[in-house]
Coordinates of C-alpha atoms and ligand atoms in Angstrom, one line a residue:
M328 CA 102.3 68.7 86.7
A329 CA 102.2 64.9 87.5
S330 CA 98.3 63.4 87.5
A331 CA 96.4 63.0 90.9
T332 CA 95.3 59.1 89.4
A333 CA 99.2 58.0 88.9
P334 CA 100.9 58.9 92.4
P335 CA 105.0 58.0 92.1
A336 CA 105.7 54.7 93.1
S337 CA 108.6 55.9 95.5
P338 CA 108.1 56.3 99.3
L339 CA 107.2 59.7 100.9
R340 CA 109.9 61.1 102.7
S341 CA 108.0 60.7 106.1
A342 CA 108.7 56.7 105.6
S343 CA 111.7 57.3 106.4
W344 CA 110.7 57.8 110.0
F345 CA 107.6 56.2 110.2
A346 CA 108.2 53.0 108.0
A347 CA 111.8 52.8 109.5
Q348 CA 112.6 49.3 110.8
G349 CA 113.9 47.9 114.6
R350 CA 114.7 50.7 116.9
A351 CA 114.3 53.8 115.2
G352 CA 110.9 53.3 113.6
M353 CA 109.7 52.2 116.8
I354 CA 111.0 55.4 118.7
Y355 CA 109.7 58.0 115.7
R356 CA 106.4 56.0 115.8
S357 CA 105.4 55.2 119.9
W358 CA 106.4 58.8 120.9
L359 CA 104.0 60.3 118.3
R360 CA 101.5 58.0 120.0
A361 CA 101.8 59.6 123.3
E362 CA 99.7 62.0 121.2
G363 CA 96.9 59.1 121.4
F364 CA 96.8 58.4 118.0
T365 CA 95.7 54.8 116.5
P366 CA 98.6 52.8 114.6
D367 CA 97.1 53.3 111.4
V368 CA 97.9 56.9 111.2
F369 CA 101.7 55.3 110.2
D370 CA 100.4 53.7 107.1
G371 CA 102.3 55.2 104.7
R372 CA 99.7 58.1 104.2
P373 CA 101.0 61.7 103.9
V374 CA 102.5 63.5 106.8
I375 CA 100.8 66.7 106.6
G376 CA 102.4 69.9 108.9
I377 CA 100.5 73.0 109.7
A378 CA 102.9 75.5 110.8
N379 CA 100.7 78.6 112.4
S380 CA 102.1 81.6 113.2
W381 CA 99.3 81.9 115.8
S382 CA 99.9 84.3 118.5
E383 CA 98.6 86.4 121.0
L384 CA 101.1 89.3 120.6
T385 CA 99.9 89.1 117.0
P386 CA 96.4 90.2 116.8
C387 CA 96.2 89.8 112.8
N388 CA 96.8 86.1 113.3
V389 CA 95.1 85.6 116.9
H390 CA 92.4 83.6 114.9
L391 CA 94.5 81.0 113.2
R392 CA 94.3 78.1 115.8
G393 CA 90.5 77.7 114.6
V394 CA 91.8 78.1 110.8
A395 CA 94.3 75.3 111.4
E396 CA 91.0 73.0 112.7
A397 CA 89.9 73.4 109.5
V398 CA 92.5 72.6 107.5
K399 CA 93.0 69.5 109.8
R400 CA 89.7 68.2 108.6
G401 CA 90.5 68.6 105.2
V402 CA 93.6 66.7 105.7
W403 CA 91.9 63.8 107.7
Q404 CA 89.2 63.7 104.8
A405 CA 91.6 63.4 102.1
G406 CA 93.5 60.5 104.0
G407 CA 96.6 62.5 105.3
F408 CA 97.7 62.7 108.9
P409 CA 98.2 66.2 110.0
L410 CA 99.8 67.5 112.5
E411 CA 99.9 71.5 113.5
F412 CA 102.7 73.0 115.4
P413 CA 103.4 76.7 115.7
T414 CA 105.8 78.9 114.5
M415 CA 107.4 81.9 115.4
S416 CA 105.1 84.7 114.8
L417 CA 105.7 88.6 113.7
G418 CA 103.1 91.2 115.3
E419 CA 103.4 94.3 113.0
T420 CA 102.3 97.0 115.3
L421 CA 104.0 95.4 118.8
M422 CA 107.5 94.1 117.6
R423 CA 110.4 96.9 118.4
P424 CA 112.5 98.2 116.3
T425 CA 110.5 97.4 113.7
A426 CA 108.8 93.2 112.5
M427 CA 110.7 93.3 109.5
L428 CA 114.2 93.1 111.0
F429 CA 112.8 89.3 112.5
R430 CA 111.4 88.6 108.8
N431 CA 114.6 87.0 107.6
L432 CA 114.8 85.2 111.4
M433 CA 110.8 83.9 111.2
A434 CA 111.9 82.7 107.4
M435 CA 114.9 80.7 108.5
E436 CA 113.2 79.1 112.2
V437 CA 110.1 77.7 109.4
E438 CA 112.9 76.7 106.9
E439 CA 114.5 74.5 109.0
L440 CA 111.4 73.1 111.3
L441 CA 110.1 71.9 107.6
R442 CA 113.4 70.2 106.6
A443 CA 113.7 68.6 110.1
N444 CA 110.2 67.0 110.8
P445 CA 108.6 64.0 109.1
L446 CA 106.7 65.8 107.0
D447 CA 105.1 65.3 103.1
G448 CA 103.7 68.2 103.0
V449 CA 102.5 71.7 104.4
V450 CA 100.0 74.3 104.9
L451 CA 101.4 77.8 106.0
L452 CA 99.5 80.1 108.5
S453 CA 100.0 83.6 108.1
G454 CA 98.6 87.1 108.2
C455 CA 99.9 90.0 109.5
D456 CA 102.4 91.4 107.1
K457 CA 105.8 90.0 108.0
T458 CA 104.4 86.3 108.8
T459 CA 103.0 85.9 105.1
P460 CA 106.9 86.8 103.1
A461 CA 108.7 84.6 106.2
M462 CA 106.7 81.9 105.6
L463 CA 106.8 81.8 101.3
M464 CA 110.9 82.4 101.3
A465 CA 110.9 79.7 103.8
A466 CA 108.4 77.4 101.9
A467 CA 110.7 78.6 98.6
S468 CA 114.2 77.1 100.5
A469 CA 112.8 73.9 101.8
D470 CA 110.8 73.0 98.6
L471 CA 108.2 70.7 100.6
P472 CA 105.1 71.0 99.0
A473 CA 103.4 73.9 100.2
I474 CA 99.5 75.9 100.1
M475 CA 99.6 78.9 101.9
V476 CA 96.1 79.9 103.9
T477 CA 96.4 83.7 104.5
G478 CA 94.1 84.4 107.6
G479 CA 92.0 87.1 105.4
P480 CA 91.5 90.4 106.4
M481 CA 89.5 92.4 109.5
L482 CA 85.7 93.3 108.3
N483 CA 85.7 97.4 107.3
G484 CA 86.4 99.6 109.7
K485 CA 83.5 102.6 110.7
F486 CA 83.5 105.3 112.8
R487 CA 80.4 107.9 112.7
G488 CA 78.5 106.4 109.2
Q489 CA 81.8 106.2 107.5
D490 CA 84.5 103.2 106.5
V491 CA 87.8 103.6 108.5
G492 CA 90.8 101.9 107.0
S493 CA 93.1 99.7 108.9
G494 CA 96.8 102.1 108.9
T495 CA 95.4 104.4 106.8
H496 CA 92.9 106.6 109.1
V497 CA 95.9 106.4 111.6
W498 CA 97.6 108.5 109.5
R499 CA 94.9 110.9 108.8
F500 CA 93.6 111.1 112.3
E501 CA 97.4 111.8 113.5
A502 CA 97.5 114.8 111.0
E503 CA 93.9 115.8 112.0
L504 CA 95.2 115.7 115.6
A505 CA 98.2 117.8 114.8
A506 CA 96.5 120.5 113.0
G507 CA 93.7 120.6 115.9
R508 CA 90.7 119.5 113.8
M509 CA 90.2 116.4 115.9
T510 CA 90.3 116.0 119.7
Q511 CA 92.2 113.4 121.7
D512 CA 88.9 112.0 122.7
E513 CA 87.5 111.5 119.3
V514 CA 90.6 109.9 118.2
V515 CA 90.1 107.2 121.3
L516 CA 86.3 107.0 119.9
A517 CA 87.7 106.1 116.6
E518 CA 90.4 103.4 117.7
S519 CA 87.3 101.3 118.7
G520 CA 85.6 101.3 115.5
M521 CA 89.1 100.4 113.5
A522 CA 89.4 96.9 114.6
R523 CA 86.3 95.5 114.6
S524 CA 87.3 91.4 114.3
C525 CA 90.1 89.5 113.6
G526 CA 92.4 89.3 110.6
H527 CA 94.6 91.2 109.2
C528 CA 94.2 95.1 108.1
M529 CA 91.6 95.6 105.4
T530 CA 93.1 98.5 103.4
M531 CA 95.6 97.3 100.7
G532 CA 98.4 97.5 103.1
T533 CA 101.3 94.8 103.2
A534 CA 99.1 91.9 104.5
S535 CA 96.6 92.5 101.8
T536 CA 99.0 92.9 99.3
M537 CA 100.7 89.8 100.1
A538 CA 97.8 87.6 100.5
C539 CA 96.4 88.6 97.0
L540 CA 100.3 87.7 95.6
A541 CA 100.6 84.4 97.6
E542 CA 97.0 83.7 95.8
T543 CA 98.8 85.1 92.6
L544 CA 101.9 83.5 92.8
G545 CA 100.2 80.3 93.1
L546 CA 100.9 79.0 96.3
Q547 CA 97.3 80.2 98.1
L548 CA 93.9 78.6 96.3
P549 CA 92.4 80.4 93.5
G550 CA 89.8 82.9 95.0
S551 CA 91.1 82.4 98.8
A552 CA 92.9 86.1 99.3
A553 CA 90.1 88.0 100.2
W554 CA 87.5 86.4 102.4
P555 CA 87.5 88.2 105.6
A556 CA 88.9 86.9 108.6
A557 CA 85.5 86.3 110.9
D558 CA 83.5 84.7 107.3
S559 CA 82.7 81.5 107.0
R560 CA 84.5 80.8 103.8
R561 CA 87.8 81.2 105.3
L562 CA 87.3 78.3 107.3
L563 CA 85.7 76.8 103.8
T564 CA 89.2 77.7 102.0
A565 CA 91.1 76.4 105.3
Q566 CA 89.5 72.9 104.8
T567 CA 90.1 73.2 101.3
A568 CA 93.6 73.7 101.6
G569 CA 93.9 70.8 103.8
Q570 CA 92.1 68.4 101.1
R571 CA 94.5 69.7 98.4
I572 CA 97.8 69.5 100.3
V573 CA 97.6 65.9 100.5
T574 CA 97.3 65.5 97.0
L575 CA 100.3 67.9 96.1
A576 CA 102.3 65.6 99.1
R577 CA 100.8 62.6 97.0
E578 CA 102.3 64.0 93.6
R579 CA 105.3 65.5 95.1
V580 CA 104.5 69.5 93.6
R581 CA 107.3 71.0 95.1
P582 CA 107.4 74.9 95.5
S583 CA 110.0 75.3 92.3
Q584 CA 107.8 74.1 90.0
I585 CA 105.2 77.0 91.1
L586 CA 107.7 80.0 92.0
T587 CA 108.5 80.4 88.4
R588 CA 109.9 83.9 86.6
A589 CA 105.9 83.5 84.9
A590 CA 104.6 83.1 88.5
F591 CA 106.5 86.6 89.3
E592 CA 106.0 88.7 86.3
N593 CA 102.2 88.1 87.1
A594 CA 102.7 89.0 90.9
I595 CA 104.0 91.9 89.7
R596 CA 101.2 92.9 87.6
V597 CA 98.5 91.8 90.0
N598 CA 100.0 94.5 92.9
A599 CA 100.2 97.0 90.2
A600 CA 96.3 96.7 89.4
I601 CA 95.6 96.5 92.8
G602 CA 97.5 99.7 94.3
G603 CA 99.7 97.5 96.4
S604 CA 102.3 97.9 98.8
T605 CA 105.8 98.9 98.2
N606 CA 106.9 96.2 100.6
A607 CA 105.9 93.6 98.1
V608 CA 108.8 94.8 96.1
I609 CA 111.2 93.5 98.8
H610 CA 109.3 90.7 99.5
L611 CA 108.9 89.4 96.0
L612 CA 112.8 89.8 95.6
A613 CA 113.3 88.2 98.4
I614 CA 111.0 85.4 98.1
A615 CA 112.4 85.4 94.1
G616 CA 116.0 85.1 95.5
R617 CA 115.3 81.9 97.5
A618 CA 113.5 80.2 94.6
G619 CA 116.5 80.9 92.1
V620 CA 114.7 83.3 89.8
P621 CA 116.4 85.8 88.6
L622 CA 114.2 89.3 89.0
R623 CA 115.3 92.8 89.1
L624 CA 114.4 96.2 90.9
D625 CA 113.8 97.6 87.6
D626 CA 111.8 94.6 86.5
F627 CA 108.9 96.2 88.6
D628 CA 108.9 99.3 86.7
E629 CA 109.0 98.0 83.5
L630 CA 106.5 95.2 83.4
A631 CA 104.1 97.3 85.7
R632 CA 104.1 100.2 82.9
P633 CA 101.0 98.7 80.9
V634 CA 99.1 98.3 83.8
P635 CA 96.6 100.3 85.0
T636 CA 95.3 100.8 89.0
L637 CA 91.8 98.9 88.8
V638 CA 91.3 98.2 92.8
N639 CA 89.8 100.9 94.2
L640 CA 91.0 100.6 97.8
M641 CA 92.6 102.8 100.6
P642 CA 95.3 103.6 100.6
S643 CA 95.3 104.6 96.5
G644 CA 91.3 105.0 97.0
E645 CA 87.8 104.8 98.6
Y646 CA 87.0 100.8 99.6
L647 CA 88.2 98.4 102.0
M648 CA 88.6 94.4 101.6
E649 CA 85.5 93.4 102.2
D650 CA 84.5 95.7 99.6
F651 CA 87.3 93.8 97.3
C652 CA 86.1 90.5 98.5
Y653 CA 82.1 90.9 97.5
A654 CA 83.4 92.5 94.4
G655 CA 85.1 89.5 93.1
G656 CA 88.9 89.7 94.6
V657 CA 91.8 88.5 93.0
L658 CA 90.4 86.4 90.2
A659 CA 87.9 89.0 89.0
V660 CA 91.2 91.6 88.7
M661 CA 93.3 88.6 87.0
R662 CA 90.1 88.2 84.4
E663 CA 90.2 92.2 83.5
L664 CA 94.2 91.5 83.0
G665 CA 93.8 89.0 80.4
D666 CA 96.7 88.8 78.2
L667 CA 98.7 91.3 80.4
L668 CA 99.2 87.9 82.3
Q669 CA 101.1 84.7 81.7
G670 CA 98.1 82.9 81.8
A671 CA 99.6 79.1 81.3
H672 CA 100.6 79.3 84.7
V673 CA 99.7 76.9 86.9
G674 CA 99.7 77.1 90.8
V675 CA 99.1 74.7 93.6
S676 CA 94.9 74.2 92.3
G677 CA 96.8 72.5 89.2
R678 CA 94.9 74.9 86.8
P679 CA 96.2 77.2 84.4
L680 CA 95.5 80.8 85.7
A681 CA 93.8 81.6 82.4
E682 CA 91.1 79.0 83.0
I683 CA 90.7 79.7 86.3
A684 CA 90.2 83.6 85.6
A685 CA 88.0 82.6 82.9
D686 CA 85.0 81.9 85.6
A687 CA 85.9 85.0 87.3
Q688 CA 83.0 87.7 87.7
C689 CA 82.9 91.4 88.8
W690 CA 80.5 92.4 90.9
N691 CA 81.2 96.1 91.7
R692 CA 82.6 97.8 89.0
D693 CA 83.2 101.2 91.4
V694 CA 85.8 98.6 93.4
I695 CA 87.2 96.9 90.6
R696 CA 87.5 98.8 87.5
S697 CA 87.7 97.7 83.6
L698 CA 90.9 98.1 81.6
A699 CA 88.9 100.9 80.0
D700 CA 87.7 102.5 82.8
P701 CA 90.9 102.1 85.1
L702 CA 91.2 103.7 88.9
Q703 CA 94.4 105.5 87.7
P704 CA 96.0 105.2 84.3
P705 CA 98.7 102.9 82.9
G706 CA 102.2 103.0 84.4
S707 CA 100.7 104.6 88.1
G708 CA 101.9 101.8 90.0
T709 CA 105.2 101.8 92.0
A710 CA 108.2 103.0 90.0
V711 CA 111.4 103.1 90.3
L712 CA 113.6 105.7 90.5
R713 CA 117.6 106.0 89.2
G714 CA 120.3 108.4 90.2
N715 CA 123.4 109.9 92.3
L716 CA 121.1 109.8 95.1
C717 CA 120.6 106.5 94.7
P718 CA 122.6 104.4 92.8
G719 CA 121.1 101.0 93.9
G720 CA 117.6 102.3 93.0
A721 CA 114.9 103.8 95.2
V722 CA 110.7 103.5 94.9
I723 CA 107.4 105.6 94.9
K724 CA 104.0 104.3 94.6
Q725 CA 102.8 106.8 92.5
S726 CA 99.0 105.9 93.3
A727 CA 99.5 107.2 96.6
A728 CA 101.4 110.4 95.7
S729 CA 100.4 114.0 95.1
P730 CA 100.0 114.4 91.0
R731 CA 101.6 117.9 91.8
L732 CA 104.6 116.7 93.2
L733 CA 105.5 114.0 91.0
R734 CA 108.1 116.8 89.0
H735 CA 109.5 118.7 92.1
R736 CA 112.9 120.6 92.8
G737 CA 113.6 121.7 96.2
Q738 CA 116.3 122.4 99.0
A739 CA 116.8 119.4 101.7
L740 CA 116.4 119.6 105.0
V741 CA 118.2 116.3 106.3
F742 CA 117.8 114.4 109.9
D743 CA 119.6 111.7 110.6
S744 CA 117.3 109.5 112.2
I745 CA 113.7 109.3 112.9
E746 CA 114.1 110.3 116.5
E747 CA 115.7 113.4 115.6
Y748 CA 112.8 114.2 113.2
H749 CA 110.2 113.8 115.6
L750 CA 111.8 116.1 118.1
A751 CA 112.0 119.2 115.5
C752 CA 108.8 118.4 113.3
D753 CA 106.9 120.1 116.3
R754 CA 108.9 123.2 116.7
D755 CA 107.3 126.5 115.5
D756 CA 111.0 127.9 114.2
L757 CA 111.5 124.7 111.8
A758 CA 113.3 126.2 108.9
A759 CA 110.9 124.7 106.3
D760 CA 107.9 125.8 103.9
E761 CA 106.0 123.5 101.7
S762 CA 109.1 122.7 98.8
T763 CA 111.4 121.9 101.3
V764 CA 112.0 118.1 101.0
L765 CA 112.4 116.3 103.7
V766 CA 114.7 113.7 104.1
V767 CA 115.2 110.9 107.1
R768 CA 118.5 108.8 106.8
G769 CA 119.9 106.2 109.2
A770 CA 116.4 103.6 108.6
G771 CA 117.6 101.3 106.1
P772 CA 118.1 97.5 106.5
K773 CA 121.7 97.9 108.6
G774 CA 120.8 101.2 110.2
Y775 CA 117.7 101.0 112.1
P776 CA 118.6 97.9 111.7
G777 CA 115.3 96.2 110.0
M778 CA 114.5 99.3 107.4
P779 CA 111.0 100.3 109.9
E780 CA 107.8 101.7 108.2
V781 CA 108.6 105.4 109.0
G782 CA 108.8 106.8 105.2
N783 CA 105.5 108.4 105.2
F784 CA 106.8 110.3 108.6
V785 CA 104.1 113.5 109.7
L786 CA 104.5 116.7 108.3
P787 CA 105.7 119.8 110.4
R788 CA 103.3 121.1 112.6
I789 CA 103.7 124.5 111.4
L790 CA 102.7 123.3 107.6
L791 CA 99.9 121.0 108.7
E792 CA 98.4 124.3 110.9
R793 CA 98.8 126.5 107.1
G794 CA 96.5 123.3 105.7
V795 CA 99.7 121.4 103.7
T796 CA 98.9 118.3 103.1
D797 CA 101.5 116.2 101.1
M798 CA 105.4 117.0 100.8
V799 CA 108.0 115.1 99.2
R800 CA 110.0 112.9 101.6
I801 CA 112.9 110.7 100.9
S802 CA 114.1 108.2 103.4
D803 CA 116.2 104.5 103.3
A804 CA 113.4 103.5 105.2
R805 CA 110.4 101.2 104.0
M806 CA 106.4 102.8 103.9
S807 CA 103.2 101.1 105.8
G808 CA 101.7 99.4 103.0
T809 CA 98.5 101.1 104.5
G810 CA 100.4 104.8 104.3
Y811 CA 100.2 107.4 101.7
G812 CA 101.8 110.5 100.2
T813 CA 104.6 111.4 98.1
V814 CA 107.4 109.7 99.7
V815 CA 111.0 108.5 98.2
L816 CA 111.3 104.9 99.5
H817 CA 113.9 102.1 100.1
V818 CA 116.8 104.2 99.1
A819 CA 119.8 102.3 98.1
P820 CA 122.6 102.3 99.2
E821 CA 121.3 103.1 102.1
A822 CA 122.9 105.7 104.3
V823 CA 124.3 103.4 107.0
A824 CA 126.1 101.4 104.2
G825 CA 128.0 104.8 103.1
G826 CA 125.3 105.7 99.8
P827 CA 125.0 109.1 98.7
L828 CA 122.6 109.4 100.9
A829 CA 125.3 109.5 103.5
V830 CA 126.7 112.9 102.4
L831 CA 123.5 115.0 101.5
R832 CA 123.6 118.3 103.1
T833 CA 120.6 120.4 104.4
G834 CA 120.3 123.2 101.6
D835 CA 121.4 120.6 98.6
W836 CA 118.9 121.0 95.7
I837 CA 117.0 117.9 94.9
T838 CA 115.2 117.3 91.7
L839 CA 112.7 114.5 91.4
D840 CA 111.6 113.6 88.4
V841 CA 109.0 110.5 88.6
P842 CA 107.9 110.6 84.5
A843 CA 112.1 110.5 83.7
R844 CA 112.2 107.5 86.8
S845 CA 115.3 109.9 88.2
L846 CA 116.0 111.3 91.6
R847 CA 119.7 113.8 91.3
L848 CA 121.1 115.9 94.2
E849 CA 122.4 118.8 92.2
V850 CA 126.5 118.2 93.1
S851 CA 128.9 117.8 90.9
D852 CA 130.4 114.2 90.6
D853 CA 133.7 115.6 91.9
E854 CA 132.3 117.5 95.0
L855 CA 129.8 113.8 96.0
A856 CA 133.1 112.1 95.5
A857 CA 135.6 114.3 98.0
R858 CA 132.0 114.2 100.2
L859 CA 132.4 109.8 100.3
A860 CA 135.9 109.7 100.3
V861 CA 135.9 111.3 104.1
W862 CA 132.6 110.1 105.5
Q863 CA 132.8 107.1 108.2
P864 CA 130.6 104.2 109.3
P865 CA 128.8 104.9 112.5
A866 CA 129.9 102.2 114.9
S867 CA 127.1 99.6 115.4
P868 CA 125.0 99.6 118.3
Y869 CA 124.7 95.6 118.1
P870 CA 127.9 93.5 119.4
R871 CA 126.2 90.6 119.8
G872 CA 122.9 88.2 119.1
Y873 CA 120.4 87.9 115.9
A874 CA 120.7 91.7 115.2
R875 CA 124.7 91.3 114.9
L876 CA 124.0 88.9 112.4
Y877 CA 121.6 90.6 111.0
V878 CA 123.5 93.7 110.4
D879 CA 126.5 91.9 109.2
H880 CA 124.5 90.4 106.6
V881 CA 121.5 91.8 105.3
L882 CA 121.3 92.8 101.5
Q883 CA 120.5 96.0 100.8
A884 CA 116.6 96.7 99.7
D885 CA 117.0 96.6 95.6
Q886 CA 118.1 92.9 96.7
G887 CA 115.4 91.7 99.2
A888 CA 116.8 92.4 102.1
D889 CA 117.0 88.8 103.1
L890 CA 120.4 87.5 104.8
D891 CA 123.0 87.2 102.2
F892 CA 123.5 83.5 103.0
L893 CA 119.8 82.7 103.4
V894 CA 119.6 83.2 99.4
G895 CA 118.8 79.8 97.7
S896 CA 117.1 76.6 98.7
S897 CA 118.5 73.5 100.3
G898 CA 115.8 71.5 99.2
A899 CA 114.0 68.9 101.9
A900 CA 116.7 66.2 102.2
V901 CA 118.3 65.9 104.9
P902 CA 121.6 63.1 104.8
R903 CA 121.7 62.1 108.5
H904 CA 119.3 61.2 111.1
N905 CA 120.0 60.6 115.0
H906 CA 119.0 56.8 115.4
Ligands
FES1164 FE1 99.4 93.1 111.1 FE2 98.7 95.2 109.5 S1 98.9 94.9 111.8 S2 98.1 93.3 109.5

């Protein structure tokens, strides 16, 4: 990386707008001065975009306008010119059919906004699950100097004296309600304690995971992912990011210099140590695809095998993000991982990871365990399964599964959609016992479309009433990062794309052997081939619009579920202009 004291001689990118001679320059400058800026903002200083995914439809990001003000303070302080602009926003809980359908659309929109505007650098403000990966994908493809500032988690949830985790306790309360151990009135009371402040989900769900991984990748300032949204240090982080991006813009430090193979390997290992979301697999594959870094699904298994789960957070453990923050956050995890990480990697701070982590301390060993006393042993993170039911692979989060079910043989009970399962799961005569393998298909990237988080579907009522707490479930869907259970996810190819899952029949025997990384359907190769030969793809119910584009071009889960024509980078250059 270049030194801060030796800025490159060539003019900044924004100079081709604001330093232009004649009519063009006059248009660019004078129209922007309609916002009341003094002329000296066009003196050649870096123009810094603040890409803001604020929206009242995305509660997790609703505080980001305040965060943007703090970023602006930092940009002005460092001699830059900040310009905030809105981006698409993706509210995980409200959007239908699923926010994941729109991750690629947001990534495409942000990429084009970065390239089209007179920006020398950008601060990306995200929070909710899909907003962080969408912005990282965009930054990789536009390759403009960038720092991410995630909005921080909510304060710990509280209900009747106990910690309540967003998402994780929704599944628990749903099961308690279905089993008759909780009343609807009690659920309403619990709801009010579950989201006590602004910020994203405060379990180690997808939002927290992606915030921690943005920090690990080196695109978020060290030590910043875990500060709660309501903590003043969230704004301090934002102001610091505003200062730092001005330097990165002057030195032309681009994401392509940071998003290296080493960065992704570190992210995979930190994801294993924090008990991170299975969704990180798909998002990291997609970001790597944009950055041109070769990353395979099997890397997630192979690189994570020597890494124990250290962080004792829901859904795998007991605590929440506030506790993680006060215990030392991502840096304390990095320090503990030591040589398991590539310490020479340099991110937006300009300092090698090993040097930064060496200063970190752990303040609560029950929240962030040591390598000598981990929460779960090495190799207990996300496992990648192979077999004739998932030739393109599948994943299972071992730390959130029941150990007794990690080796299991049972007969399949197959549903073609999550809606079909929901209609059946309350029936008294459902032909299922606790050894049954429940299968929901038609929920992959093309199938739903958008690969919703329905893989950890609730167990059948008759079994919940008998006290059954977990069963093997298999799906081409995803699972919320806040979810748990013995759930095989991301089966590829998905059923609607003609994977073997499409021809699985109720009553077929399935063998799951997670220690052997195997998921097999017990039918002969000839029988499987004969079934596939007569299988017909269902007609798509999406004749037009973005959903049609998505279904026609989305890649399978093992390739990151990006659109095929968005993979890679085009850089920030714009060959033509309109004046
Ligand atoms: Fe937004 Fe969980 S719903 S982070």
